[in-house]
Coordinates of C-alpha atoms in Angstrom, one line a residue:
Chain A
M1 CA 0.0 0.0 -0.2
T2 CA 1.2 3.5 -0.7
T3 CA 2.2 5.8 1.9
S4 CA -0.6 8.6 2.6
V5 CA 0.7 11.8 2.9
V6 CA -1.1 14.5 5.0
V7 CA -0.8 18.0 6.0
T8 CA -0.3 19.0 9.8
G9 CA 0.8 22.6 9.6
I10 CA 0.1 25.9 7.9
G11 CA 2.3 29.2 7.9
V12 CA 1.0 31.8 5.8
T13 CA 2.2 35.3 4.6
A14 CA -0.3 36.6 2.3
P15 CA -1.1 40.2 1.2
N16 CA -4.4 40.0 2.8
G17 CA -3.2 38.6 6.0
L18 CA -0.2 38.1 8.0
G19 CA -0.5 34.8 9.4
T20 CA -3.2 31.8 8.6
D21 CA -6.2 33.3 10.8
A22 CA -5.7 36.9 9.6
F23 CA -5.2 35.4 5.8
W24 CA -8.5 33.1 6.3
A25 CA -10.6 35.6 7.9
A26 CA -10.0 38.1 5.5
T27 CA -10.5 35.7 2.5
R28 CA -13.6 34.3 3.7
A29 CA -14.7 38.0 4.0
G30 CA -13.5 39.0 0.5
E31 CA -11.0 41.4 1.9
S32 CA -8.4 42.3 -0.7
G33 CA -4.7 42.9 0.2
I34 CA -4.2 44.4 -3.5
G35 CA -3.2 48.3 -3.8
P36 CA -0.6 50.6 -5.1
V37 CA 3.1 49.4 -5.1
K38 CA 4.7 50.5 -2.0
R39 CA 8.0 48.7 -2.0
F40 CA 9.5 50.9 -4.7
D41 CA 8.3 54.1 -6.7
A42 CA 6.2 52.4 -9.5
T43 CA 5.5 55.9 -11.2
G44 CA 6.3 55.4 -14.9
Y45 CA 6.1 51.8 -14.9
P46 CA 3.3 50.1 -16.9
A47 CA 1.9 48.3 -13.9
K48 CA 1.3 50.1 -10.7
L49 CA -0.7 47.5 -8.4
A50 CA 0.8 44.9 -6.2
G51 CA -0.4 42.4 -3.5
E52 CA 2.0 43.3 -0.7
V53 CA 2.1 41.6 2.7
P54 CA 1.1 44.1 5.4
G55 CA 2.9 44.7 8.8
F56 CA 5.7 42.5 8.5
E57 CA 8.7 43.6 10.3
A58 CA 11.5 41.1 9.7
T59 CA 13.6 42.1 13.1
D60 CA 10.2 41.4 15.2
H61 CA 10.4 37.8 13.9
L62 CA 14.1 36.7 12.9
P63 CA 17.5 37.0 14.7
S64 CA 19.7 39.9 13.4
R65 CA 22.2 37.2 12.0
L66 CA 19.8 36.4 9.3
I67 CA 19.0 39.8 8.1
P68 CA 22.0 41.0 6.5
Q69 CA 22.0 37.6 4.2
T70 CA 18.6 37.3 3.1
D71 CA 16.0 38.9 0.6
H72 CA 12.6 40.0 1.7
M73 CA 10.9 36.8 0.2
T74 CA 13.5 34.8 2.2
R75 CA 12.4 36.5 5.1
L76 CA 8.4 35.7 4.5
A77 CA 9.5 32.2 3.9
L78 CA 11.5 31.7 7.1
V79 CA 8.6 33.0 9.3
A80 CA 6.0 31.0 7.4
A81 CA 8.1 27.9 8.1
D82 CA 8.4 28.9 11.8
W83 CA 4.5 29.1 12.0
A84 CA 4.1 26.2 10.1
L85 CA 6.3 24.1 12.1
A86 CA 4.5 25.5 15.6
D87 CA 1.0 25.1 14.1
A88 CA 2.0 21.4 13.5
G89 CA 3.2 21.3 16.9
V90 CA 6.5 20.0 16.1
A91 CA 9.2 19.9 18.8
L92 CA 12.5 20.0 16.8
D93 CA 14.3 18.6 19.6
Q94 CA 12.2 15.5 19.6
W95 CA 12.9 14.7 15.7
Q96 CA 16.3 13.3 14.1
Q97 CA 17.5 15.8 11.5
F98 CA 17.7 13.1 8.9
D99 CA 13.9 12.7 9.3
M100 CA 13.2 16.2 8.2
G101 CA 13.5 17.7 4.7
V102 CA 12.6 20.8 3.1
I103 CA 11.2 21.3 -0.8
T104 CA 10.2 24.6 -1.8
A105 CA 9.3 26.1 -5.2
S106 CA 10.7 29.3 -6.7
S107 CA 10.2 31.5 -9.9
S108 CA 13.1 34.1 -9.8
G109 CA 15.1 34.1 -6.5
G110 CA 16.0 36.9 -4.1
F111 CA 15.8 39.6 -6.9
E112 CA 15.6 42.7 -4.6
F113 CA 18.7 41.5 -2.6
G114 CA 20.1 40.9 -6.0
Q115 CA 19.4 44.0 -7.4
N116 CA 20.8 46.1 -4.6
E117 CA 24.0 44.3 -5.1
L118 CA 24.2 44.8 -8.8
Q119 CA 23.5 48.5 -8.2
K120 CA 26.6 48.5 -5.8
L121 CA 28.8 46.8 -8.2
W122 CA 28.1 49.2 -11.0
A123 CA 27.8 52.4 -8.6
K124 CA 30.8 51.7 -6.5
G125 CA 33.0 48.6 -7.7
G126 CA 33.0 45.0 -6.7
Q127 CA 34.3 45.4 -3.2
Y128 CA 31.0 46.9 -2.4
V129 CA 29.1 43.7 -3.2
S130 CA 27.9 41.9 -0.2
A131 CA 29.3 38.3 0.3
Y132 CA 25.8 37.2 0.9
Q133 CA 25.1 37.7 -2.5
S134 CA 26.7 34.3 -3.3
F135 CA 23.7 32.6 -2.4
A136 CA 20.7 35.3 -1.4
W137 CA 19.5 35.8 -4.9
F138 CA 19.5 31.8 -5.7
Y139 CA 16.3 29.7 -6.5
A140 CA 17.3 27.3 -3.6
V141 CA 17.7 30.1 -1.1
N142 CA 14.6 29.4 0.7
T143 CA 15.0 25.7 1.1
G144 CA 18.6 26.2 2.4
Q145 CA 18.0 28.8 5.1
I146 CA 14.8 26.7 6.4
S147 CA 16.9 23.7 6.4
I148 CA 19.8 25.5 8.6
R149 CA 17.5 27.5 10.8
N150 CA 15.8 24.2 11.7
G151 CA 18.3 21.7 11.3
M152 CA 16.9 19.5 8.8
Q153 CA 18.9 17.5 7.0
G154 CA 16.8 14.9 5.3
P155 CA 15.9 15.0 1.2
S156 CA 15.5 18.7 0.3
G157 CA 15.5 20.6 -2.9
V158 CA 13.7 23.5 -4.9
V159 CA 11.4 23.4 -7.7
V160 CA 11.3 26.2 -10.6
S161 CA 8.3 26.0 -12.9
D162 CA 6.7 29.5 -12.1
Q163 CA 3.3 29.4 -11.0
A164 CA 2.9 25.6 -11.0
G165 CA 5.8 25.3 -8.7
G166 CA 3.6 26.0 -5.5
L167 CA 1.9 22.3 -6.4
D168 CA 5.1 20.8 -7.7
A169 CA 6.9 21.2 -4.7
L170 CA 4.2 19.4 -2.7
A171 CA 4.3 16.6 -5.1
Q172 CA 7.9 16.3 -4.7
A173 CA 7.6 16.3 -0.9
R174 CA 5.1 13.5 -1.2
R175 CA 7.4 11.5 -3.3
Q176 CA 9.9 11.9 -0.5
I177 CA 7.6 11.1 2.3
R178 CA 6.6 7.9 0.3
K179 CA 10.3 6.9 0.1
G180 CA 10.7 7.1 3.7
T181 CA 11.0 10.6 5.4
R182 CA 8.9 11.5 8.0
L183 CA 8.4 15.0 7.5
I184 CA 8.7 17.7 5.0
V185 CA 8.3 21.7 4.8
S186 CA 7.1 22.4 1.4
G187 CA 5.2 24.9 -0.4
G188 CA 6.3 28.2 -1.9
V189 CA 6.6 32.1 -0.6
D190 CA 7.8 34.1 -3.3
G191 CA 7.9 37.7 -4.3
S192 CA 10.2 40.1 -6.4
I193 CA 8.3 43.6 -6.2
C194 CA 11.4 45.8 -6.9
P195 CA 12.1 47.2 -10.3
W196 CA 14.6 44.3 -11.6
G197 CA 11.6 41.9 -10.8
W198 CA 8.8 44.4 -12.2
I199 CA 10.5 44.6 -15.2
A200 CA 10.8 40.7 -15.9
Q201 CA 7.1 40.4 -15.1
V202 CA 6.3 43.3 -17.3
A203 CA 8.1 41.9 -20.0
A204 CA 6.0 38.8 -19.9
G205 CA 3.1 40.8 -21.3
R206 CA 0.2 39.5 -18.8
L207 CA 0.4 42.3 -16.0
T208 CA -2.8 44.6 -15.8
G209 CA -2.2 48.4 -16.6
S210 CA -5.2 49.0 -14.5
E211 CA -4.6 51.3 -11.6
D212 CA -8.1 50.7 -9.9
P213 CA -7.4 47.9 -6.9
D214 CA -11.1 46.9 -7.1
K215 CA -11.2 46.4 -10.9
A216 CA -7.4 45.2 -11.6
Y217 CA -7.6 41.6 -11.6
R218 CA -10.8 40.2 -12.9
P219 CA -10.2 36.3 -14.1
F220 CA -12.8 35.0 -16.1
A221 CA -14.5 38.3 -16.6
A222 CA -15.4 39.1 -20.3
D223 CA -13.0 42.4 -20.3
A224 CA -10.2 40.7 -18.4
D225 CA -7.1 42.3 -19.0
G226 CA -4.0 40.7 -17.0
Y227 CA -3.2 40.1 -13.6
V228 CA -1.7 42.0 -10.6
P229 CA 1.4 40.4 -8.9
G230 CA 1.8 39.8 -5.4
E231 CA 4.1 38.3 -2.6
G232 CA 3.9 35.9 0.0
G233 CA 2.5 32.5 0.0
A234 CA 2.2 29.3 2.2
L235 CA 4.5 26.7 3.4
L236 CA 2.9 23.4 4.8
I237 CA 4.2 20.7 6.7
L238 CA 3.8 17.4 5.3
E239 CA 3.8 13.8 7.1
D240 CA 3.4 10.4 6.9
A241 CA 0.0 9.8 7.7
E242 CA 1.0 7.0 10.3
S243 CA 3.7 8.9 11.7
A244 CA 1.5 11.8 12.2
R245 CA -1.2 9.6 13.8
E246 CA 1.4 8.3 16.1
R247 CA 2.5 11.3 17.5
G248 CA -1.1 12.6 17.7
A249 CA -0.8 15.5 15.3
R250 CA -4.0 17.4 14.0
V251 CA -4.6 16.5 10.5
Y252 CA -5.9 19.2 8.0
G253 CA -6.2 16.9 5.0
E254 CA -4.5 14.2 2.5
I255 CA -2.5 15.3 -0.5
A256 CA -4.4 12.7 -2.4
G257 CA -3.7 13.4 -6.1
Y258 CA -1.3 15.0 -8.3
A259 CA -0.4 15.2 -11.9
A260 CA 1.6 17.7 -14.1
T261 CA 1.5 17.9 -17.9
F262 CA 3.3 20.3 -20.5
D263 CA 1.3 22.3 -23.2
P264 CA 2.2 21.5 -26.9
K265 CA 4.1 23.7 -29.0
P266 CA 2.3 27.0 -29.7
G267 CA 0.7 26.7 -32.9
S268 CA 0.6 23.1 -33.1
G269 CA -3.2 23.0 -32.7
R270 CA -3.1 20.2 -30.3
E271 CA -5.1 20.6 -27.0
P272 CA -3.6 22.5 -23.9
G273 CA -2.1 20.1 -21.4
L274 CA -4.7 21.1 -18.4
K275 CA -7.5 18.8 -18.9
R276 CA -4.9 15.8 -19.0
A277 CA -3.7 17.2 -15.5
I278 CA -6.9 17.2 -14.1
E279 CA -8.0 13.8 -15.1
A280 CA -4.8 12.3 -14.1
A281 CA -4.6 14.0 -10.4
L282 CA -8.3 12.6 -10.1
A283 CA -7.3 9.3 -11.2
D284 CA -4.2 9.4 -8.7
A285 CA -6.6 10.4 -6.0
G286 CA -8.8 7.4 -7.1
V287 CA -11.9 9.8 -7.4
T288 CA -14.0 11.0 -10.3
A289 CA -15.1 14.3 -11.3
A290 CA -18.4 13.9 -9.1
D291 CA -16.3 13.7 -6.0
I292 CA -14.8 17.0 -6.4
D293 CA -16.6 19.8 -4.0
V294 CA -14.6 22.7 -5.4
V295 CA -11.9 23.9 -7.7
F296 CA -9.3 26.7 -6.6
A297 CA -8.6 27.8 -10.4
D298 CA -4.9 29.4 -11.8
A299 CA -7.2 32.3 -12.8
A300 CA -4.8 34.0 -15.3
A301 CA -7.1 37.0 -16.1
V302 CA -5.5 36.9 -19.6
P303 CA -8.5 35.9 -21.9
D304 CA -6.7 33.1 -24.0
L305 CA -5.7 31.4 -20.6
D306 CA -8.9 32.2 -18.8
R307 CA -10.8 30.4 -21.9
A308 CA -8.5 27.5 -21.9
E309 CA -8.8 26.9 -18.2
A310 CA -12.8 27.3 -18.4
E311 CA -12.8 24.8 -21.4
A312 CA -10.5 22.0 -19.2
I313 CA -12.8 22.4 -16.4
G314 CA -16.1 22.4 -18.4
A315 CA -14.6 19.2 -20.5
V316 CA -14.1 17.4 -17.1
F317 CA -17.0 18.7 -15.1
G318 CA -19.5 19.6 -17.7
P319 CA -21.0 23.2 -17.7
R320 CA -21.3 24.9 -14.2
G321 CA -20.9 21.6 -13.1
V322 CA -18.7 22.3 -9.9
P323 CA -18.1 25.5 -7.7
V324 CA -15.0 27.4 -9.1
T325 CA -13.2 29.9 -7.1
A326 CA -10.2 32.2 -7.4
P327 CA -9.3 33.8 -3.8
K328 CA -6.2 34.8 -5.5
T329 CA -8.3 37.9 -6.5
M330 CA -7.8 39.3 -3.3
T331 CA -3.7 38.6 -3.3
G332 CA -2.7 39.1 -6.9
R333 CA -0.6 36.0 -8.5
L334 CA 2.1 35.1 -6.1
Y335 CA 4.0 33.1 -8.7
S336 CA 5.3 30.1 -6.8
G337 CA 3.7 31.1 -3.7
A338 CA 0.0 30.9 -5.3
A339 CA -1.0 27.7 -5.5
S340 CA 0.5 26.7 -2.0
L341 CA -1.6 29.5 -0.8
D342 CA -4.5 27.9 -2.5
T343 CA -3.7 24.7 -1.3
A344 CA -3.7 26.0 2.4
A345 CA -7.3 27.4 1.5
A346 CA -8.6 24.4 -0.1
L347 CA -7.7 22.7 3.5
L348 CA -9.3 25.4 5.5
S349 CA -12.4 25.1 3.3
I350 CA -12.4 21.7 4.0
R351 CA -12.1 22.2 7.9
D352 CA -14.8 24.9 8.0
G353 CA -17.3 24.0 5.1
V354 CA -17.1 26.9 3.5
I355 CA -15.8 28.2 0.0
P356 CA -14.1 31.6 -0.1
P357 CA -15.3 33.9 -2.9
T358 CA -13.9 35.2 -6.0
T359 CA -13.9 39.0 -5.8
N360 CA -14.3 41.8 -8.3
V361 CA -15.7 39.6 -11.2
A362 CA -18.7 39.4 -13.3
P363 CA -18.1 36.1 -14.8
A364 CA -18.5 35.8 -18.6
P365 CA -21.5 33.8 -19.5
E366 CA -19.6 32.2 -22.4
Y367 CA -17.1 30.5 -19.9
D368 CA -20.1 28.7 -18.1
L369 CA -18.6 28.3 -15.0
D370 CA -20.1 28.2 -11.6
L371 CA -18.1 30.9 -10.2
V372 CA -18.4 31.6 -6.4
V373 CA -18.7 35.5 -6.6
D374 CA -21.4 36.5 -4.4
G375 CA -19.4 36.2 -1.0
P376 CA -18.6 33.0 0.6
R377 CA -20.5 29.7 -0.1
T378 CA -21.4 27.7 2.9
A379 CA -20.9 23.9 1.8
P380 CA -19.7 20.7 3.0
V381 CA -16.1 20.3 1.3
A382 CA -14.6 16.9 1.7
T383 CA -12.3 17.0 -1.7
A384 CA -11.0 19.9 -3.3
L385 CA -9.1 20.3 -6.6
V386 CA -6.2 23.1 -7.2
L387 CA -5.1 24.2 -10.2
A388 CA -1.8 26.0 -11.2
R389 CA -0.1 26.9 -14.4
G390 CA 3.4 28.0 -15.1
Y391 CA 4.5 30.7 -17.7
G392 CA 5.8 28.6 -20.5
G393 CA 3.4 25.7 -20.5
F394 CA 3.4 24.0 -17.1
N395 CA 0.3 22.6 -15.9
S396 CA -0.4 21.2 -12.3
A397 CA -3.5 19.7 -10.7
M398 CA -3.6 18.5 -7.0
V399 CA -6.4 17.0 -5.2
V400 CA -6.7 17.4 -1.2
R401 CA -9.2 15.8 0.6
K402 CA -10.6 15.4 4.3
A403 CA -8.4 12.6 6.1
A404 CA -9.6 9.4 6.9
K405 CA -10.6 9.1 10.5
Chain B
M9 CA 39.9 56.3 7.6
A10 CA 43.2 54.8 5.8
G11 CA 45.9 54.7 8.5
S12 CA 44.0 54.7 11.6
E13 CA 44.1 51.7 13.8
L14 CA 41.1 49.0 13.8
T15 CA 40.0 48.8 17.4
I16 CA 37.8 46.1 19.1
E17 CA 35.0 48.6 19.1
D18 CA 35.4 49.1 15.4
L19 CA 35.4 45.3 14.8
K20 CA 32.1 44.7 16.9
R21 CA 30.5 47.5 14.9
I22 CA 31.5 46.2 11.5
L23 CA 30.7 42.5 12.6
R24 CA 27.0 43.6 13.7
D25 CA 26.6 45.3 10.4
A26 CA 28.1 43.0 8.0
A27 CA 26.6 39.7 9.7
G28 CA 24.3 40.5 12.7
E29 CA 24.5 39.0 16.2
T30 CA 24.0 35.6 17.3
E31 CA 21.2 35.0 19.6
G32 CA 22.6 34.2 23.1
I33 CA 26.0 35.8 22.3
D34 CA 27.0 39.2 24.0
L35 CA 29.5 41.0 21.7
D36 CA 29.7 43.9 24.1
G37 CA 31.5 41.3 26.6
D38 CA 35.1 40.4 26.4
I39 CA 35.3 38.8 23.1
L40 CA 38.8 39.1 22.1
D41 CA 40.1 35.8 22.7
Q42 CA 36.7 33.7 21.7
T43 CA 36.8 32.1 18.4
F44 CA 34.6 33.4 15.7
E45 CA 33.2 29.9 15.6
D46 CA 31.9 30.1 19.0
L47 CA 30.8 33.8 18.4
G48 CA 28.6 32.3 15.6
Y49 CA 30.4 33.8 12.5
D50 CA 31.1 31.3 9.7
S51 CA 33.7 32.2 6.9
L52 CA 31.0 33.8 4.8
A53 CA 30.2 36.2 8.0
L54 CA 34.2 36.8 8.0
L55 CA 34.4 37.4 4.4
E56 CA 31.8 40.3 4.4
T57 CA 33.6 41.6 7.4
G58 CA 36.9 41.5 5.7
S59 CA 35.3 43.4 2.8
R60 CA 33.9 46.0 5.2
I61 CA 37.3 46.6 7.0
E62 CA 39.0 47.0 3.5
R63 CA 36.4 49.7 2.4
E64 CA 36.6 51.7 5.6
H65 CA 40.4 51.6 5.7
G66 CA 41.4 51.5 2.1
I67 CA 43.4 48.5 2.3
E68 CA 43.6 45.1 0.4
L69 CA 43.5 41.8 2.7
E70 CA 44.6 38.4 1.6
D71 CA 41.4 36.6 1.3
T72 CA 42.8 34.1 3.4
S73 CA 43.9 36.4 6.1
V74 CA 40.5 36.9 7.3
T75 CA 39.1 33.5 7.0
V76 CA 42.0 31.6 8.7
V77 CA 42.4 33.8 11.8
E78 CA 40.4 32.5 14.9
T79 CA 39.7 35.3 17.0
P80 CA 39.2 38.9 17.0
R81 CA 42.6 39.6 18.5
A82 CA 44.2 37.6 15.7
L83 CA 42.1 39.3 13.2
L84 CA 43.0 42.9 14.6
A85 CA 46.3 42.1 14.4
V86 CA 46.6 41.1 10.9
V87 CA 44.6 44.2 10.0
N88 CA 46.7 46.5 12.1
E89 CA 50.0 45.2 11.2
Q90 CA 49.2 45.7 7.5
L91 CA 48.0 49.2 8.5
A92 CA 51.1 49.7 10.0
A93 CA 53.2 48.8 7.1
E94 CA 51.3 50.8 4.9
R95 CA 51.8 54.0 7.3
A96 CA 55.6 53.3 7.1
A97 CA 55.6 52.9 3.5

């Protein structure tokens, strides 16, 4: 029998709430964290809105030793990991170091840190560049720092597949637990709200130019015109279900199914890969479409991508065949942090029997989606599907469900 | 700044700026003969510290002179020896 993998802890740093409780309360209530960019002066840039994590003072949470060597997004990740471990009731001194690993997702690494060092390089010279630039910018840095801080020496790594990474990392963690590791800290906390990161995101051509936070990011609307980027995400504690039961851990739910596909070459005329990813994830979980109580959508807010996602959901579930929601309309798209945060939201939906709303969207009738738009919807949720797509053709789907008693 | 001596107080300030302070360690105590390892500083922290000393004092240290010394007293000696040599030159 294959090892069942469960989630026992959640740590959230999100634009609409610092900490799981603040995030979930805001998300249920439809409260957005999107506003004008504050981390740098975005005047003159074609995109001016972002979802920024509120009220985060790194020195309130982390030792001064970590401050000179970390990018902002790494600080958010370290704190999210601390909170997830505390939430899971993990007392580190009672664990073997090799029984615990760290597998995170990343999209760009520590861009803000890297930009500062590049500016010093060109303005003042190489001797002004921080020695910590050697790793502070790097994709794997969050994994490394979390591993060092918590003494976790089991299987570890980083997954880089843009927004799909938030699910791909959790899937890789599940693989490692099935191979015998007891616990993995996994998920994504991301962000590169700085001029260097901003330009890269603008160049991809998918950001909205809107300056109205309530109208900027409207996936599945007829006149959707791009998304708002954000920072933050969620880290989860994944454990071998048996091991979690033995230590009496509270269980949010099971990572029941997963699949990833890659889109065919553009212009090939072949079908995009999302539907196959959904079908394979359902099969992996041993469930059918009728078992899914809610879909957390990727929600690109780019018309072609919205259409492709609506068609994939419609092909599997039928027209208006399943409630669909996109709470990321309250945070912006968090790159590798987005799907981990959606997975956290899905698990909280299961716990509380409530589906959080999609805000600011009047759904286009042509998509035929049952989008949850008028406030939270009370409904028993036993099984949820989370979708994520990464720039360049990555599609991932994950099924989470209420753990067996 | 070039030419002036590097004091232990200078070094403490530079360590704090370069690499922060380890929890449970009091840099304000007598640290001259404690090892950098015991003070919680790894080789990267010392590299960054050395780079800041170079900038403040306008000197160039051998990479190894910063990372092989084990204590603040030894680091001060290496730096001040070089500063004295440059003053004499």
